[in-house]
């Protein structure tokens, strides 16, 4: 492609509303332009990168045994009502009505559509397993679109779905596609981790997220410093063994604690360590109220609470609800003398607290010398807190460290969540009707593009990994008004094309400094500069990643470029 004929509107200044490097550089290098909040046009350079990522995705998904199809983005509300998600999905679902006032949604995902499609066509176990995927634009009405392509309202996604007659078959496909994902992200040049995750609104149990490590990631990864263990912080189990001290249990006593609401304020007022305090938080778990207890230096993990109760929705009780149920405002809530309808669950660490401190369910008062098994009615002790750095790794190898990550892929074992609600059944070997067992597998294609830039850039611009770079080599004619330079650059460009390479020729009538700055900004792996030594058939080759540059005779250029790529 000749640069004079392309559409690459580079910018010298960084847009004020671009917060992260990937957003800044994709705008400055002329890859994307915003058309509305969270909605972007992909310009020619970004389109080429997307196509390369899509090619890698297709090759690995096909190798895993999946087959590509394309489903409609416009989805009937009736399908979402069948699955029960029309209301539960929330305001992120973009809902519209046609001219007959029939409700539709712009698809954020396609579980309902694919399940209805397969249930109508597959009736026998002989047609299973089946794995289908698509690459398509998705829509989610994000409350706060941010970070460019990393969190938008319209984005490109690969979603795949598998259907099985046994859990063993699902396990096999899950591993195949997980391997495909590792291959995809490795080929895209990304530093990533596959982490244990929560399935959220998707449903299902077993699930892993593929996280690109980045300081601007919105998710925290807990990983072992000595093994391959990695999990989203909300899913990492805590395996700390707590030992109860030999301290003598003292008599329970109510004490006045004016203006001391937080754990820090209470521990400071009473001159006790936060590990002696019991943090009590009231949650609404579906249609019941649950009091969750953790040690003062720990935080309640609401995902673990949700999974323990197998709940659909877990929310912290409002101040009004807390006042009604507990008789006091947050800050003075505690597990002593609690109404029977409130279930109490406590983290394992609470069992080891001797003579602790907790709220007295009365504003301005706390209890001291609390011994949980003696003084409260805890239903069960469970793993209820977030893991912390320095905790032992759940796999028994090493200790936990934290890192930030950008989610680029997610794999789920859905089980029969959708097939049962939508009646996607098949006849087994005995002629008995059974619900299909499902898996679901997603990759954010446009997010992968942005994550790659987040990991691969320097002070001058993007540094694309070779497999997903928009072009293989950037040929620059320093002075197009010089016949020798122009003609040699065009000759090299044509020879590269004939060799099967994908070159970009900068044939613009611009100053050399502008061309070099744009080249660094765009980030193509190798640059060939045709300058003053064109008459001697010598060009300069520069490697974008390392900054290394050297002169090469044109006769040796083909071999040099091939070795670099």
Coordinates of C-alpha atoms in Angstrom, one line a residue, residues 122-547:
X122 CA -30.1 -31.1 16.6
X123 CA -32.3 -33.9 18.1
X124 CA -30.0 -36.8 18.6
X125 CA -26.8 -37.6 20.5
X126 CA -25.3 -38.7 17.2
X127 CA -25.0 -35.0 16.2
X128 CA -23.0 -34.2 19.4
X129 CA -20.5 -32.8 20.3
X130 CA -20.9 -29.6 18.2
X131 CA -18.8 -26.4 18.5
X132 CA -19.7 -23.3 16.6
X133 CA -18.2 -19.8 16.6
X134 CA -18.5 -16.4 15.1
X135 CA -16.6 -13.1 14.9
X136 CA -19.1 -10.2 15.2
X137 CA -19.7 -6.7 16.5
X138 CA -21.3 -6.7 20.0
X139 CA -23.1 -4.0 22.0
X140 CA -23.2 -3.2 25.7
X141 CA -24.4 0.1 27.1
X142 CA -21.5 0.6 29.5
X143 CA -22.3 3.2 32.2
X144 CA -18.8 4.6 31.8
X145 CA -17.0 3.8 28.6
X146 CA -13.3 4.4 29.1
X147 CA -9.8 3.5 27.9
X148 CA -10.7 3.6 24.2
X149 CA -11.2 0.1 22.9
X150 CA -10.7 -1.5 26.3
X151 CA -14.2 -0.7 27.5
X152 CA -16.6 0.5 24.8
X153 CA -20.2 0.2 23.9
X154 CA -19.6 -1.4 20.6
X155 CA -16.8 -3.9 20.1
X156 CA -15.6 -6.8 18.0
X157 CA -15.8 -10.2 19.7
X158 CA -15.3 -13.9 18.9
X159 CA -17.8 -16.0 20.7
X160 CA -18.0 -19.8 20.5
X161 CA -20.5 -22.3 21.9
X162 CA -20.2 -26.0 22.3
X163 CA -23.0 -28.6 22.9
X164 CA -22.4 -32.1 24.4
X165 CA -24.1 -35.2 25.7
X166 CA -21.6 -35.7 28.6
X167 CA -19.6 -33.7 31.0
X168 CA -16.5 -35.6 29.8
X169 CA -17.1 -34.4 26.3
X170 CA -17.5 -30.8 27.6
X171 CA -14.2 -31.2 29.6
X172 CA -12.4 -32.3 26.5
X173 CA -13.6 -29.4 24.4
X174 CA -12.9 -26.9 27.2
X175 CA -9.3 -28.0 27.3
X176 CA -9.0 -27.9 23.5
X177 CA -10.3 -24.3 23.3
X178 CA -8.3 -23.3 26.4
X179 CA -5.2 -24.5 24.5
X180 CA -6.4 -22.7 21.4
X181 CA -6.6 -19.5 23.5
X182 CA -3.1 -19.9 24.8
X183 CA -1.9 -20.3 21.2
X184 CA -3.8 -17.3 20.0
X185 CA -2.5 -14.9 22.7
X186 CA 1.0 -16.3 22.4
X187 CA 1.0 -15.7 18.6
X188 CA -0.3 -12.2 19.2
X189 CA 2.8 -11.5 21.2
X190 CA 1.0 -11.0 24.5
X191 CA 2.3 -11.6 28.1
X192 CA -0.8 -13.2 29.6
X193 CA -2.1 -15.5 32.3
X194 CA -5.0 -17.9 32.4
X195 CA -6.7 -17.3 35.7
X196 CA -9.5 -19.0 37.7
X197 CA -12.5 -16.6 37.4
X198 CA -16.2 -16.1 38.3
X199 CA -18.8 -16.7 35.6
X200 CA -20.9 -13.6 36.6
X201 CA -24.1 -13.1 34.6
X202 CA -23.2 -15.9 32.2
X203 CA -24.0 -18.6 34.6
X204 CA -22.0 -21.9 34.9
X205 CA -19.4 -23.0 37.3
X206 CA -15.9 -23.8 35.9
X207 CA -14.4 -20.8 34.1
X208 CA -11.1 -19.2 33.3
X209 CA -10.2 -15.6 32.2
X210 CA -7.2 -14.9 30.0
X211 CA -5.6 -11.8 31.3
X212 CA -3.0 -9.6 29.6
X213 CA -0.7 -8.2 32.3
X214 CA -0.9 -4.5 32.5
X215 CA -0.8 -1.8 35.2
X216 CA -3.9 -0.2 33.8
X217 CA -5.9 -3.4 34.0
X218 CA -9.2 -3.2 35.9
X219 CA -8.9 -6.7 37.3
X220 CA -6.4 -7.9 40.0
X221 CA -4.7 -11.2 39.5
X222 CA -3.5 -13.3 42.5
X223 CA -0.6 -15.5 41.3
X224 CA 2.0 -17.7 43.0
X225 CA 5.6 -16.5 42.9
X226 CA 6.7 -20.1 42.5
X227 CA 4.1 -22.0 40.4
X228 CA 1.6 -21.6 37.6
X229 CA -1.3 -20.9 39.9
X230 CA -3.3 -17.7 39.0
X231 CA -6.8 -16.6 39.8
X232 CA -8.9 -13.5 39.7
X233 CA -8.6 -12.0 43.2
X234 CA -12.3 -12.6 43.8
X235 CA -12.0 -16.3 43.1
X236 CA -8.7 -17.2 44.8
X237 CA -9.3 -19.5 47.7
X238 CA -7.6 -18.7 51.1
X239 CA -5.8 -21.7 52.6
X240 CA -4.3 -19.9 55.7
X241 CA -4.4 -22.1 58.8
X242 CA -5.5 -20.0 61.8
X243 CA -4.4 -20.9 65.3
X244 CA -6.4 -19.9 68.3
X245 CA -4.4 -18.4 71.2
X246 CA -4.4 -19.8 74.7
X247 CA -5.7 -16.5 76.0
X248 CA -8.4 -16.9 78.7
X249 CA -11.9 -16.0 77.5
X250 CA -13.2 -13.0 79.3
X251 CA -16.8 -11.9 80.1
X252 CA -18.7 -10.2 77.3
X253 CA -19.0 -6.5 78.0
X254 CA -20.8 -3.6 76.2
X255 CA -18.7 -0.4 76.0
X256 CA -19.4 3.1 74.8
X257 CA -17.6 4.0 71.5
X258 CA -18.8 7.4 70.5
X259 CA -18.0 8.4 66.8
X260 CA -16.1 5.2 66.2
X261 CA -17.6 3.6 63.1
X262 CA -14.8 2.2 61.1
X263 CA -12.4 -0.6 62.1
X264 CA -9.6 1.9 62.2
X265 CA -11.4 4.2 64.5
X266 CA -12.5 1.4 66.9
X267 CA -9.0 -0.1 67.1
X268 CA -7.5 3.3 67.7
X269 CA -10.0 4.2 70.4
X270 CA -9.7 0.9 72.2
X271 CA -5.9 0.6 71.5
X272 CA -6.3 -2.9 70.1
X273 CA -5.0 -4.4 66.9
X274 CA -7.4 -4.7 63.9
X275 CA -7.0 -8.5 64.0
X276 CA -8.9 -8.4 67.3
X277 CA -11.9 -6.6 65.6
X278 CA -14.8 -8.4 63.9
X279 CA -16.1 -6.7 60.8
X280 CA -19.9 -7.3 60.3
X281 CA -21.6 -6.4 57.0
X282 CA -25.3 -7.0 56.2
X283 CA -26.0 -8.3 52.7
X284 CA -29.1 -8.9 50.8
X285 CA -28.7 -12.3 49.2
X286 CA -31.5 -12.8 46.7
X287 CA -34.5 -12.5 49.0
X288 CA -32.8 -13.1 52.4
X289 CA -30.6 -11.1 54.7
X290 CA -27.1 -12.5 55.6
X291 CA -24.7 -11.1 58.1
X292 CA -21.1 -11.7 56.9
X293 CA -18.2 -11.6 59.4
X294 CA -14.5 -11.2 58.6
X295 CA -11.5 -10.1 60.7
X296 CA -10.9 -6.4 60.9
X297 CA -7.9 -6.5 58.6
X298 CA -9.8 -8.5 56.0
X299 CA -12.4 -7.7 53.4
X300 CA -15.6 -9.6 52.6
X301 CA -15.5 -11.3 49.2
X302 CA -19.1 -10.9 48.0
X303 CA -18.4 -13.4 45.1
X304 CA -17.6 -16.1 47.6
X305 CA -20.7 -15.2 49.5
X306 CA -22.8 -15.4 46.3
X307 CA -21.3 -18.8 45.4
X308 CA -21.8 -20.2 48.9
X309 CA -25.5 -19.5 48.8
X310 CA -25.7 -20.3 45.0
X311 CA -27.4 -16.9 44.7
X312 CA -28.3 -14.8 41.6
X313 CA -27.8 -11.4 43.2
X314 CA -25.8 -10.3 46.2
X315 CA -25.9 -6.6 47.3
X316 CA -24.7 -4.8 50.4
X317 CA -27.8 -3.8 52.3
X318 CA -28.7 -0.1 52.2
X319 CA -28.5 2.1 55.3
X320 CA -32.3 2.0 55.5
X321 CA -32.4 -1.8 55.3
X322 CA -29.6 -2.1 57.9
X323 CA -31.5 0.2 60.3
X324 CA -34.7 -1.8 59.8
X325 CA -33.1 -5.3 60.2
X326 CA -30.3 -4.7 62.6
X327 CA -31.7 -1.7 64.6
X328 CA -28.7 0.5 63.9
X329 CA -26.7 2.2 61.2
X330 CA -23.7 0.6 59.5
X331 CA -20.6 1.0 61.7
X332 CA -22.2 -0.4 64.8
X333 CA -23.6 -3.7 63.4
X334 CA -22.6 -6.9 65.1
X335 CA -23.5 -10.6 65.3
X336 CA -24.8 -10.7 68.9
X337 CA -28.6 -10.7 69.6
X338 CA -29.5 -10.8 65.9
X339 CA -33.0 -11.5 64.6
X340 CA -33.7 -15.2 63.7
X341 CA -34.4 -14.5 60.1
X342 CA -30.8 -13.2 59.6
X343 CA -28.3 -15.9 58.7
X344 CA -24.8 -15.4 60.0
X345 CA -21.7 -16.8 58.2
X346 CA -18.2 -16.1 59.2
X347 CA -14.7 -16.4 57.7
X348 CA -12.5 -19.1 59.1
X349 CA -10.2 -16.4 60.7
X350 CA -13.1 -15.4 63.0
X351 CA -13.1 -18.7 64.7
X352 CA -9.6 -18.0 66.0
X353 CA -10.4 -14.6 67.4
X354 CA -10.3 -14.6 71.2
X355 CA -11.8 -11.7 73.2
X356 CA -12.6 -9.7 70.1
X357 CA -14.5 -6.5 69.4
X358 CA -17.7 -6.2 67.5
X359 CA -20.6 -3.8 67.0
X360 CA -23.4 -3.9 69.6
X361 CA -26.3 -3.1 67.1
X362 CA -26.7 0.2 69.0
X363 CA -25.3 3.5 67.8
X364 CA -22.3 4.5 69.8
X365 CA -21.6 1.1 71.4
X366 CA -19.5 -2.0 70.8
X367 CA -19.0 -5.3 72.6
X368 CA -15.6 -6.3 73.8
X369 CA -14.4 -9.8 74.9
X370 CA -16.4 -11.4 72.1
X371 CA -15.8 -15.1 71.6
X372 CA -17.7 -16.1 68.5
X373 CA -18.7 -19.7 69.2
X374 CA -19.8 -18.7 72.8
X375 CA -21.6 -15.5 72.1
X376 CA -23.1 -15.8 68.6
X377 CA -25.1 -18.1 66.4
X378 CA -22.9 -18.5 63.3
X379 CA -24.5 -20.8 60.8
X380 CA -21.2 -21.8 59.2
X381 CA -17.5 -20.9 58.9
X382 CA -16.4 -20.6 55.3
X383 CA -13.7 -19.0 53.1
X384 CA -15.3 -15.6 52.9
X385 CA -12.5 -13.1 52.5
X386 CA -10.3 -11.8 49.7
X387 CA -6.9 -13.3 49.4
X388 CA -4.0 -11.0 50.3
X389 CA -0.4 -10.6 49.1
X390 CA 1.8 -12.8 51.3
X391 CA -0.8 -15.5 51.8
X392 CA 0.3 -19.0 50.9
X393 CA -0.6 -20.0 47.4
X394 CA -3.7 -22.3 47.2
X395 CA -1.7 -24.9 45.3
X396 CA 0.8 -25.2 48.2
X397 CA 3.7 -23.8 46.2
X398 CA 5.0 -20.3 47.0
X399 CA 3.2 -17.2 48.2
X400 CA 0.7 -14.9 46.6
X401 CA 1.6 -11.8 44.7
X402 CA -0.7 -9.4 42.9
X403 CA -0.7 -8.0 39.3
X404 CA -3.2 -6.0 37.2
X405 CA -4.7 -7.6 34.1
X406 CA -6.8 -6.7 31.1
X407 CA -9.3 -9.5 30.3
X408 CA -9.1 -10.5 26.7
X409 CA -10.6 -14.0 26.8
X410 CA -13.0 -16.0 28.9
X411 CA -14.0 -19.7 28.8
X412 CA -17.1 -21.1 30.7
X413 CA -18.6 -24.5 31.4
X414 CA -22.2 -23.5 31.2
X415 CA -23.6 -26.9 31.9
X416 CA -27.4 -27.0 31.4
X417 CA -28.1 -23.4 32.4
X418 CA -29.5 -22.4 29.0
X419 CA -30.5 -25.7 27.6
X420 CA -32.9 -26.4 30.5
X421 CA -34.5 -23.0 30.5
X422 CA -34.8 -23.0 26.7
X423 CA -35.6 -26.7 26.3
X424 CA -32.7 -27.6 24.1
X425 CA -33.0 -31.3 24.4
X426 CA -31.7 -34.4 22.5
X427 CA -32.5 -38.1 22.6
X428 CA -29.7 -40.2 24.2
X429 CA -28.8 -43.8 23.2
X430 CA -31.8 -45.1 25.1
X431 CA -34.2 -42.7 23.4
X432 CA -34.6 -40.6 26.6
X433 CA -34.7 -36.8 26.3
X434 CA -31.8 -35.0 28.0
X435 CA -30.7 -31.3 28.2
X436 CA -27.6 -30.5 26.1
X437 CA -24.5 -29.7 28.2
X438 CA -23.0 -26.4 27.0
X439 CA -19.7 -24.5 27.0
X440 CA -19.1 -20.9 26.0
X441 CA -15.9 -19.2 24.9
X442 CA -15.2 -15.5 24.2
X443 CA -12.3 -13.4 22.9
X444 CA -12.4 -9.6 22.7
X445 CA -10.8 -9.1 19.3
X446 CA -10.8 -5.3 19.4
X447 CA -9.7 -5.4 23.0
X448 CA -6.8 -7.7 22.1
X449 CA -5.6 -5.1 19.6
X450 CA -5.7 -2.4 22.3
X451 CA -4.1 -4.7 24.9
X452 CA -1.2 -5.4 22.5
X453 CA -0.5 -1.7 22.2
X454 CA -0.7 -1.3 26.0
X455 CA 2.1 -3.9 26.3
X456 CA 4.1 -3.0 23.2
X457 CA 5.0 0.7 23.0
X458 CA 7.8 3.1 23.8
X459 CA 8.1 6.9 24.1
X460 CA 8.0 7.3 20.3
X461 CA 4.9 5.2 19.5
X462 CA 3.6 1.6 19.0
X463 CA 5.9 -1.3 18.7
X464 CA 3.8 -4.0 17.0
X465 CA 4.5 -7.7 17.5
X466 CA 5.4 -9.1 14.1
X467 CA 2.4 -11.4 13.6
X468 CA -0.3 -8.7 14.1
X469 CA 1.6 -5.6 12.7
X470 CA -0.4 -3.7 10.1
X471 CA 2.4 -4.1 7.6
X472 CA 5.6 -6.2 7.6
X473 CA 8.0 -3.4 6.5
X474 CA 7.9 0.4 6.1
X475 CA 9.7 1.6 3.0
X476 CA 10.5 5.4 3.2
X477 CA 11.6 7.5 0.3
X478 CA 13.3 10.4 2.1
X479 CA 12.9 12.8 -0.8
X480 CA 10.4 11.8 -3.4
X481 CA 11.5 14.7 -5.6
X482 CA 14.8 12.9 -6.0
X483 CA 14.3 10.5 -9.0
X484 CA 16.9 8.0 -7.7
X485 CA 15.4 7.8 -4.3
X486 CA 11.8 7.6 -5.5
X487 CA 12.5 5.0 -8.2
X488 CA 14.6 2.8 -5.9
X489 CA 12.0 3.0 -3.1
X490 CA 9.3 1.9 -5.6
X491 CA 11.5 -0.9 -6.9
X492 CA 12.1 -2.2 -3.4
X493 CA 8.4 -1.9 -2.6
X494 CA 7.4 -3.9 -5.8
X495 CA 10.0 -6.6 -5.0
X496 CA 8.6 -7.0 -1.5
X497 CA 5.1 -7.4 -2.8
X498 CA 6.3 -10.0 -5.3
X499 CA 8.0 -11.9 -2.5
X500 CA 4.7 -12.1 -0.6
X501 CA 5.5 -9.4 2.0
X502 CA 3.1 -6.7 3.0
X503 CA 4.9 -3.4 2.7
X504 CA 3.8 0.2 3.3
X505 CA 5.6 2.8 1.0
X506 CA 5.8 6.3 2.3
X507 CA 5.8 8.2 -1.0
X508 CA 4.4 11.4 0.5
X509 CA 5.8 14.8 -0.2
X510 CA 6.7 15.4 3.5
X511 CA 9.8 16.3 5.4
X512 CA 12.1 13.4 6.4
X513 CA 11.5 14.2 10.1
X514 CA 7.7 13.9 9.7
X515 CA 8.1 10.6 7.9
X516 CA 10.4 9.2 10.6
X517 CA 8.1 10.4 13.4
X518 CA 5.1 8.9 11.8
X519 CA 6.9 5.6 11.2
X520 CA 7.9 5.3 14.8
X521 CA 4.3 6.2 15.8
X522 CA 2.7 3.6 13.6
X523 CA 5.2 0.9 14.8
X524 CA 5.8 -1.4 11.8
X525 CA 8.5 -3.9 12.8
X526 CA 11.1 -3.0 10.1
X527 CA 11.9 0.2 8.4
X528 CA 13.8 0.6 5.1
X529 CA 15.0 4.1 4.4
X530 CA 16.0 5.1 0.9
X531 CA 18.1 8.2 1.2
X532 CA 21.3 9.8 0.0
X533 CA 23.0 6.5 -0.8
X534 CA 20.3 5.4 -3.3
X535 CA 22.8 6.1 -6.1
X536 CA 25.1 3.5 -4.5
X537 CA 22.3 1.0 -4.1
X538 CA 22.6 1.2 -0.3
X539 CA 19.7 1.7 2.1
X540 CA 19.3 1.9 5.9
X541 CA 17.4 -0.8 7.8
X542 CA 16.1 -0.1 11.2
X543 CA 14.4 -2.5 13.7
X544 CA 11.6 -0.8 15.4
X545 CA 11.7 -2.9 18.6
X546 CA 15.4 -2.5 19.4
X547 CA 16.2 0.8 17.6

